[in-house]
Amino acid sequence: MPRRLAQAVVVLWAAFTLSFVVLYLLPGDAVLTKLGSAEGGVTASDAEVAAARAAHGLDDPLPVQYGKRLLAALRGDFGTSVSTGDDATHLVLSALPPTLAVTGLALVLAVLFGGGVAVLGTYTRQRWLGQLLLSLPPLGISLPSFWVGLVLIQVFSFQLRLVPALGSTGFASLVLPAVTLALPTGAIIGQVLAKSLRTQLAEPYVEVVLAKGASRGRVHFGHALRGAALPALTLVGVVAGNLLAGSVVTETVFARDGVGRVTAAAVTAQDIPVVQAVIVLAAFFFVAVNLAVDLLYPLLDPRLAAPAARTGKVTADA
Amino acid sequence: MTGVSAGLLRIDGLDVTYRTRTGPVRAVRGVDLTVHPGQIVAVVGESGSGKSTTAHAAIGLLPAGGRVEAGSITFDGRDLTGLSEKGWRSVRGTGIALVPQDPTVSLDPVRRVGEQVAEVLRIHRLAPRARLAAEAVELLRRAGVDRPGQRARQYPHQLSGGLRQRVLIAIALAGEPRLIIADEPTSALDVTVQRAILDHLQELAAESGTAVLLITHDLGVAADRAAHVAVMSGGTVVEQGPTREVLGAPAHAYTRDLLAAAPALAGEPLRPRRPAGTDVLLAVTGLRRSFDGTAAVDDVSFTLTRGRTLALVGESGSGKTTTARMAVGLETPDAGTVTFDGEDITAARGERLRALRRRFQLVHQNPYASLNPRMTLGDIVAEPLRAFGVGDRASRRERAAELLEQVALPVSALRRRPVELSGGQRQRVAIARALALNPDLVVLDEPVSALDVSVQAQILRLLVRLQQEHGLTYLFITHDLAVVRQVADEVGVMRRGRLVESGPTDAVLTDPSAEHTRELLAAIPGTRVTAS
């Protein structure tokens, strides 16, 4: 466990450093953008630009800037937004709740849909139904989410008038973005779970369970599902990170407030402190989810919790 | 209820077909078989003979694509062939139970052992919920599991293979079935464990009057256990009757072949023993190696002179493979020395070790895992030549063809891939690869234990022939004393990392001095028949 924690810290540090290097070495400058000289229409004097740079600590040599920023980041301070002047950390954190609401709901929906499709698709004895259900995940993965979002708005908001198309007020406004976000995630979960369920059902131990007189339901839900849940759980850790990335698209399509919108705006404005705060937050989210998955694993798989009999020792004690 | 003469299980004219990509394959044709209450009936045959298919048809668990095309299976007066799934569920567990082949993969890895035993009682409502745990412990105790209370709370991976097989026996007995189908129940286990488990199964079956349909490839096991034996080949029963008659005076040529091939029953040396020479090729002294604080190899010494065969025998975990790996530099000993052809190679590293690798080669136990499935046989056999930069493309190709010929495979096989070969053919390829660089020493790690008996005999004969032709020296790792008798000049018996006995094969096997050697000898299946 201490090892895993150390790894988590390294991942966070790497995310910070990599983003620093990439963002600061890129051509372009938020100060210039803000002062309006990016396209050549000079509206600020060199002195004004220099003053603005100094205010944001951009005139130090790079290693010094890196050291200062890293120390500040350790205290949770990523500097102030170049475009709005707000505290970058505060800006990102205050955008977090609506995003978490959508991604949380999306994750629940993804697990329900993906899990349901996989379990039913492998359980049913109607070949056509199984094939139909199991062809849904590949389909879900291949649909682009901005397009799915637009189609959902068209159908459920404009034609059926069931839920609001845009905005971020009330639970109803959560539904369409969450479904949009859940679709590719659920598809991946469904595909992996279906695959590992089929692998489990082909394991020799299933024959022993059947020979006990067990029903297919008992085999499926009592034995195979638990073994098959392990690879799927690992995957949830990975896709949870993708959900956050996906929120950039969905929040833009559905005009919702949230981290995704903040990110999109910050990137457009080359607002480096905000972008960096977002990157480190995303890394933190990813690391936290995976740490939780790692902690859950031994609870599901006793082989990770309890020491094994040494391999190849089939002798004396039998 | 029908009379006793009708039998408990009656199979009449059974035909089973598997649908495959290349069309239907008839796996079982016109099989008739009867098991009477309390009787042990053995079905003997090699892989692909249809014995396992017959057994699985009797419990309604044919693999996907398998179908009973004709014939009837009657159990206790009830026709099973047209049974619905619900009907089968009432038969399985309480009427017919199964002890599967490989205990290491036959238990749900994420459920406690006790729960898995209790599941039978739960499914058939044989015990009140509150009693389930206690009943499971009692069943485990009866199946010969030590400390059953503690074991019941453990997971399968915490138990040894032998213990897992006992758990599976507890599961089979839980529903007090009238028939147990035991499909090669011990072929994955060591001989002494195998014997203890079969003894126990036989005892429990006799106690409760349960009949056993024993599926085995091992004539010795059948001879020891069954009252009635059916010999299967190519999907049909070629001969059946009381065990003593069938094995004592086989009427069918196939049964005679099988008997002749069974090492436990035949067991003549395949070539005259050679006297110990003075030209020592390999000598190890005081080898030690431990893993996680447990000594795997503890003070092992032996010498092997050129052109001879030394067999290291022992059960799993006895340290024989680790010893062999240290002898050829695949594992570094904690202490002791390895001398190869007069040169101390214990600390050989890098280029020097690589040069030595030309002179000793390894043949693995499992021919299914030791050949790269993506390579052609020609490439597999020529790989050592390529690795050492011997010859050019054309000459390597020529050499590969020559090597395949030496192991009695057609040259046309050069372009084929491992999947197209049987287990025996694959092992021939592995042997051809080992010979590619003209080594002095070949380490054979259980080279025949994954193969059918008749194939085993072929491979052993091939090895002996190659040894004579090329003056090879063999270090032969095996758990099977019968194989030792056939091929080894000298034998070392290992137990818990120590060499408990060593000497000329005939002396050790006829007059063993160590207790463990005697145990191993007594556990060879079929010894009861030869004794009688």
PDB file of C-alpha atoms in Angstrom, chain B residues 335-500:
ATOM      1  CA  ALA B 335      25.810 -23.126  -2.568  1.00  0.00           C
ATOM      2  CA  GLY B 336      27.574 -26.004  -4.272  1.00  0.00           C
ATOM      3  CA  THR B 337      29.348 -26.451  -7.595  1.00  0.00           C
ATOM      4  CA  VAL B 338      28.416 -27.635 -11.059  1.00  0.00           C
ATOM      5  CA  THR B 339      31.181 -29.125 -13.189  1.00  0.00           C
ATOM      6  CA  PHE B 340      30.529 -29.716 -16.877  1.00  0.00           C
ATOM      7  CA  ASP B 341      33.108 -31.639 -18.884  1.00  0.00           C
ATOM      8  CA  GLY B 342      35.803 -30.877 -16.332  1.00  0.00           C
ATOM      9  CA  GLU B 343      35.046 -27.153 -16.154  1.00  0.00           C
ATOM     10  CA  ASP B 344      33.515 -25.418 -13.137  1.00  0.00           C
ATOM     11  CA  ILE B 345      30.512 -23.622 -14.587  1.00  0.00           C
ATOM     12  CA  THR B 346      28.725 -22.672 -11.368  1.00  0.00           C
ATOM     13  CA  ALA B 347      29.437 -18.980 -11.845  1.00  0.00           C
ATOM     14  CA  ALA B 348      29.350 -18.943 -15.655  1.00  0.00           C
ATOM     15  CA  ARG B 349      27.711 -15.785 -16.974  1.00  0.00           C
ATOM     16  CA  GLY B 350      27.168 -13.943 -20.226  1.00  0.00           C
ATOM     17  CA  GLU B 351      29.128 -15.159 -23.250  1.00  0.00           C
ATOM     18  CA  ARG B 352      30.631 -18.109 -21.448  1.00  0.00           C
ATOM     19  CA  LEU B 353      27.229 -19.371 -20.353  1.00  0.00           C
ATOM     20  CA  ARG B 354      25.905 -18.782 -23.843  1.00  0.00           C
ATOM     21  CA  ALA B 355      28.704 -20.890 -25.303  1.00  0.00           C
ATOM     22  CA  LEU B 356      27.887 -23.620 -22.810  1.00  0.00           C
ATOM     23  CA  ARG B 357      24.207 -23.509 -23.778  1.00  0.00           C
ATOM     24  CA  ARG B 358      25.193 -24.959 -27.147  1.00  0.00           C
ATOM     25  CA  ARG B 359      26.279 -28.073 -25.345  1.00  0.00           C
ATOM     26  CA  PHE B 360      23.231 -28.727 -23.211  1.00  0.00           C
ATOM     27  CA  GLN B 361      19.653 -28.560 -24.298  1.00  0.00           C
ATOM     28  CA  LEU B 362      16.322 -28.804 -22.547  1.00  0.00           C
ATOM     29  CA  VAL B 363      13.102 -30.607 -23.512  1.00  0.00           C
ATOM     30  CA  HIS B 364      10.089 -29.458 -21.558  1.00  0.00           C
ATOM     31  CA  GLN B 365       7.194 -31.376 -20.156  1.00  0.00           C
ATOM     32  CA  ASN B 366       4.394 -29.678 -21.968  1.00  0.00           C
ATOM     33  CA  PRO B 367       4.725 -29.875 -25.751  1.00  0.00           C
ATOM     34  CA  TYR B 368       1.627 -27.704 -26.054  1.00  0.00           C
ATOM     35  CA  ALA B 369       3.291 -24.763 -24.338  1.00  0.00           C
ATOM     36  CA  SER B 370       6.908 -25.095 -25.396  1.00  0.00           C
ATOM     37  CA  LEU B 371       6.448 -24.482 -29.123  1.00  0.00           C
ATOM     38  CA  ASN B 372       5.676 -21.014 -30.453  1.00  0.00           C
ATOM     39  CA  PRO B 373       2.305 -21.428 -32.186  1.00  0.00           C
ATOM     40  CA  ARG B 374       3.078 -18.701 -34.731  1.00  0.00           C
ATOM     41  CA  MET B 375       6.235 -20.283 -36.084  1.00  0.00           C
ATOM     42  CA  THR B 376       6.481 -23.065 -38.642  1.00  0.00           C
ATOM     43  CA  LEU B 377       8.088 -26.298 -37.557  1.00  0.00           C
ATOM     44  CA  GLY B 378      11.034 -25.578 -39.809  1.00  0.00           C
ATOM     45  CA  ASP B 379      11.643 -22.265 -38.053  1.00  0.00           C
ATOM     46  CA  ILE B 380      11.177 -23.808 -34.622  1.00  0.00           C
ATOM     47  CA  VAL B 381      13.697 -26.547 -35.236  1.00  0.00           C
ATOM     48  CA  ALA B 382      16.197 -24.193 -36.880  1.00  0.00           C
ATOM     49  CA  GLU B 383      15.888 -21.531 -34.188  1.00  0.00           C
ATOM     50  CA  PRO B 384      18.885 -22.681 -32.100  1.00  0.00           C
ATOM     51  CA  LEU B 385      20.987 -22.613 -35.288  1.00  0.00           C
ATOM     52  CA  ARG B 386      19.841 -19.082 -36.004  1.00  0.00           C
ATOM     53  CA  ALA B 387      20.480 -18.027 -32.415  1.00  0.00           C
ATOM     54  CA  PHE B 388      24.080 -19.190 -32.649  1.00  0.00           C
ATOM     55  CA  GLY B 389      24.524 -18.008 -36.236  1.00  0.00           C
ATOM     56  CA  VAL B 390      25.223 -21.482 -37.552  1.00  0.00           C
ATOM     57  CA  GLY B 391      25.226 -21.785 -41.356  1.00  0.00           C
ATOM     58  CA  ASP B 392      23.161 -19.783 -43.812  1.00  0.00           C
ATOM     59  CA  ARG B 393      19.457 -19.909 -44.575  1.00  0.00           C
ATOM     60  CA  ALA B 394      19.703 -22.772 -47.018  1.00  0.00           C
ATOM     61  CA  SER B 395      21.920 -24.970 -44.866  1.00  0.00           C
ATOM     62  CA  ARG B 396      19.758 -24.328 -41.808  1.00  0.00           C
ATOM     63  CA  ARG B 397      16.719 -25.376 -43.786  1.00  0.00           C
ATOM     64  CA  GLU B 398      18.501 -28.536 -44.837  1.00  0.00           C
ATOM     65  CA  ARG B 399      19.501 -29.273 -41.260  1.00  0.00           C
ATOM     66  CA  ALA B 400      15.910 -28.729 -40.055  1.00  0.00           C
ATOM     67  CA  ALA B 401      14.660 -31.269 -42.589  1.00  0.00           C
ATOM     68  CA  GLU B 402      17.334 -33.713 -41.492  1.00  0.00           C
ATOM     69  CA  LEU B 403      16.376 -33.241 -37.828  1.00  0.00           C
ATOM     70  CA  LEU B 404      12.692 -33.819 -38.510  1.00  0.00           C
ATOM     71  CA  GLU B 405      13.623 -36.989 -40.332  1.00  0.00           C
ATOM     72  CA  GLN B 406      15.611 -38.148 -37.314  1.00  0.00           C
ATOM     73  CA  VAL B 407      12.560 -37.833 -35.089  1.00  0.00           C
ATOM     74  CA  ALA B 408      10.430 -39.649 -37.694  1.00  0.00           C
ATOM     75  CA  LEU B 409       8.442 -36.695 -38.942  1.00  0.00           C
ATOM     76  CA  PRO B 410       7.969 -36.164 -42.687  1.00  0.00           C
ATOM     77  CA  VAL B 411       9.974 -33.365 -44.310  1.00  0.00           C
ATOM     78  CA  SER B 412       6.676 -31.952 -45.567  1.00  0.00           C
ATOM     79  CA  ALA B 413       5.993 -30.977 -41.944  1.00  0.00           C
ATOM     80  CA  LEU B 414       8.571 -28.161 -42.199  1.00  0.00           C
ATOM     81  CA  ARG B 415       5.958 -25.668 -43.307  1.00  0.00           C
ATOM     82  CA  ARG B 416       3.310 -26.749 -40.846  1.00  0.00           C
ATOM     83  CA  ARG B 417       2.536 -25.144 -37.522  1.00  0.00           C
ATOM     84  CA  PRO B 418       2.319 -26.706 -34.038  1.00  0.00           C
ATOM     85  CA  VAL B 419      -1.514 -26.607 -33.926  1.00  0.00           C
ATOM     86  CA  GLU B 420      -1.659 -29.144 -36.714  1.00  0.00           C
ATOM     87  CA  LEU B 421       0.224 -31.710 -34.644  1.00  0.00           C
ATOM     88  CA  SER B 422      -0.732 -34.144 -31.920  1.00  0.00           C
ATOM     89  CA  GLY B 423       0.966 -34.042 -28.515  1.00  0.00           C
ATOM     90  CA  GLY B 424       3.376 -36.811 -29.443  1.00  0.00           C
ATOM     91  CA  GLN B 425       4.332 -35.137 -32.706  1.00  0.00           C
ATOM     92  CA  ARG B 426       4.915 -31.853 -30.907  1.00  0.00           C
ATOM     93  CA  GLN B 427       7.221 -33.541 -28.443  1.00  0.00           C
ATOM     94  CA  ARG B 428       9.156 -34.968 -31.407  1.00  0.00           C
ATOM     95  CA  VAL B 429       9.580 -31.436 -32.714  1.00  0.00           C
ATOM     96  CA  ALA B 430      10.829 -30.280 -29.307  1.00  0.00           C
ATOM     97  CA  ILE B 431      13.342 -33.136 -29.309  1.00  0.00           C
ATOM     98  CA  ALA B 432      14.472 -32.279 -32.841  1.00  0.00           C
ATOM     99  CA  ARG B 433      15.019 -28.684 -31.719  1.00  0.00           C
ATOM    100  CA  ALA B 434      17.084 -29.874 -28.757  1.00  0.00           C
ATOM    101  CA  LEU B 435      19.310 -31.877 -31.091  1.00  0.00           C
ATOM    102  CA  ALA B 436      19.870 -29.052 -33.593  1.00  0.00           C
ATOM    103  CA  LEU B 437      23.218 -27.971 -32.136  1.00  0.00           C
ATOM    104  CA  ASN B 438      24.529 -31.494 -31.483  1.00  0.00           C
ATOM    105  CA  PRO B 439      24.543 -31.080 -27.711  1.00  0.00           C
ATOM    106  CA  ASP B 440      26.402 -33.343 -25.316  1.00  0.00           C
ATOM    107  CA  LEU B 441      23.782 -33.283 -22.592  1.00  0.00           C
ATOM    108  CA  VAL B 442      20.010 -33.193 -22.941  1.00  0.00           C
ATOM    109  CA  VAL B 443      17.857 -32.438 -19.917  1.00  0.00           C
ATOM    110  CA  LEU B 444      14.459 -34.065 -20.342  1.00  0.00           C
ATOM    111  CA  ASP B 445      11.956 -32.579 -17.909  1.00  0.00           C
ATOM    112  CA  GLU B 446       9.038 -35.020 -17.707  1.00  0.00           C
ATOM    113  CA  PRO B 447       9.143 -35.426 -21.486  1.00  0.00           C
ATOM    114  CA  VAL B 448       6.367 -37.995 -21.682  1.00  0.00           C
ATOM    115  CA  SER B 449       4.065 -37.329 -18.760  1.00  0.00           C
ATOM    116  CA  ALA B 450       1.646 -35.219 -20.803  1.00  0.00           C
ATOM    117  CA  LEU B 451       1.251 -37.946 -23.424  1.00  0.00           C
ATOM    118  CA  ASP B 452      -0.923 -41.022 -23.910  1.00  0.00           C
ATOM    119  CA  VAL B 453       0.699 -44.324 -22.960  1.00  0.00           C
ATOM    120  CA  SER B 454       1.154 -45.669 -26.474  1.00  0.00           C
ATOM    121  CA  VAL B 455       2.630 -42.336 -27.564  1.00  0.00           C
ATOM    122  CA  GLN B 456       4.770 -42.345 -24.417  1.00  0.00           C
ATOM    123  CA  ALA B 457       6.261 -45.643 -25.464  1.00  0.00           C
ATOM    124  CA  GLN B 458       7.044 -44.305 -28.950  1.00  0.00           C
ATOM    125  CA  ILE B 459       8.763 -41.211 -27.585  1.00  0.00           C
ATOM    126  CA  LEU B 460      10.795 -43.216 -25.083  1.00  0.00           C
ATOM    127  CA  ARG B 461      11.943 -45.547 -27.851  1.00  0.00           C
ATOM    128  CA  LEU B 462      12.851 -42.547 -29.977  1.00  0.00           C
ATOM    129  CA  LEU B 463      14.876 -41.040 -27.141  1.00  0.00           C
ATOM    130  CA  VAL B 464      16.763 -44.270 -26.590  1.00  0.00           C
ATOM    131  CA  ARG B 465      17.512 -44.613 -30.305  1.00  0.00           C
ATOM    132  CA  LEU B 466      18.754 -41.032 -30.569  1.00  0.00           C
ATOM    133  CA  GLN B 467      20.921 -41.536 -27.518  1.00  0.00           C
ATOM    134  CA  GLN B 468      22.610 -44.509 -29.153  1.00  0.00           C
ATOM    135  CA  GLU B 469      23.043 -42.805 -32.512  1.00  0.00           C
ATOM    136  CA  HIS B 470      24.440 -39.551 -31.181  1.00  0.00           C
ATOM    137  CA  GLY B 471      26.121 -40.675 -27.980  1.00  0.00           C
ATOM    138  CA  LEU B 472      23.891 -38.354 -25.963  1.00  0.00           C
ATOM    139  CA  THR B 473      23.873 -38.058 -22.211  1.00  0.00           C
ATOM    140  CA  TYR B 474      20.457 -37.651 -20.597  1.00  0.00           C
ATOM    141  CA  LEU B 475      19.410 -36.080 -17.333  1.00  0.00           C
ATOM    142  CA  PHE B 476      15.866 -37.368 -17.111  1.00  0.00           C
ATOM    143  CA  ILE B 477      13.379 -35.743 -14.730  1.00  0.00           C
ATOM    144  CA  THR B 478      10.281 -37.789 -13.984  1.00  0.00           C
ATOM    145  CA  HIS B 479       7.773 -38.693 -11.314  1.00  0.00           C
ATOM    146  CA  ASP B 480       7.178 -42.092 -12.864  1.00  0.00           C
ATOM    147  CA  LEU B 481       9.288 -45.006 -11.644  1.00  0.00           C
ATOM    148  CA  ALA B 482       7.990 -47.187 -14.440  1.00  0.00           C
ATOM    149  CA  VAL B 483       9.542 -44.846 -16.985  1.00  0.00           C
ATOM    150  CA  VAL B 484      12.747 -44.856 -14.964  1.00  0.00           C
ATOM    151  CA  ARG B 485      12.923 -48.632 -15.245  1.00  0.00           C
ATOM    152  CA  GLN B 486      12.582 -48.389 -19.022  1.00  0.00           C
ATOM    153  CA  VAL B 487      15.235 -45.808 -19.788  1.00  0.00           C
ATOM    154  CA  ALA B 488      17.570 -44.965 -16.919  1.00  0.00           C
ATOM    155  CA  ASP B 489      20.960 -46.454 -16.129  1.00  0.00           C
ATOM    156  CA  GLU B 490      21.037 -44.726 -12.823  1.00  0.00           C
ATOM    157  CA  VAL B 491      18.417 -43.206 -10.613  1.00  0.00           C
ATOM    158  CA  GLY B 492      18.303 -40.608  -7.862  1.00  0.00           C
ATOM    159  CA  VAL B 493      15.190 -40.442  -5.693  1.00  0.00           C
ATOM    160  CA  MET B 494      14.402 -36.988  -4.355  1.00  0.00           C
ATOM    161  CA  ARG B 495      12.167 -35.942  -1.521  1.00  0.00           C
ATOM    162  CA  ARG B 496      11.758 -32.475  -0.046  1.00  0.00           C
ATOM    163  CA  GLY B 497      14.902 -31.195  -1.738  1.00  0.00           C
ATOM    164  CA  ARG B 498      17.145 -34.065  -0.663  1.00  0.00           C
ATOM    165  CA  LEU B 499      18.503 -36.986  -2.603  1.00  0.00           C
ATOM    166  CA  VAL B 500      17.256 -39.815  -0.375  1.00  0.00           C
TER     167      VAL B 500
END
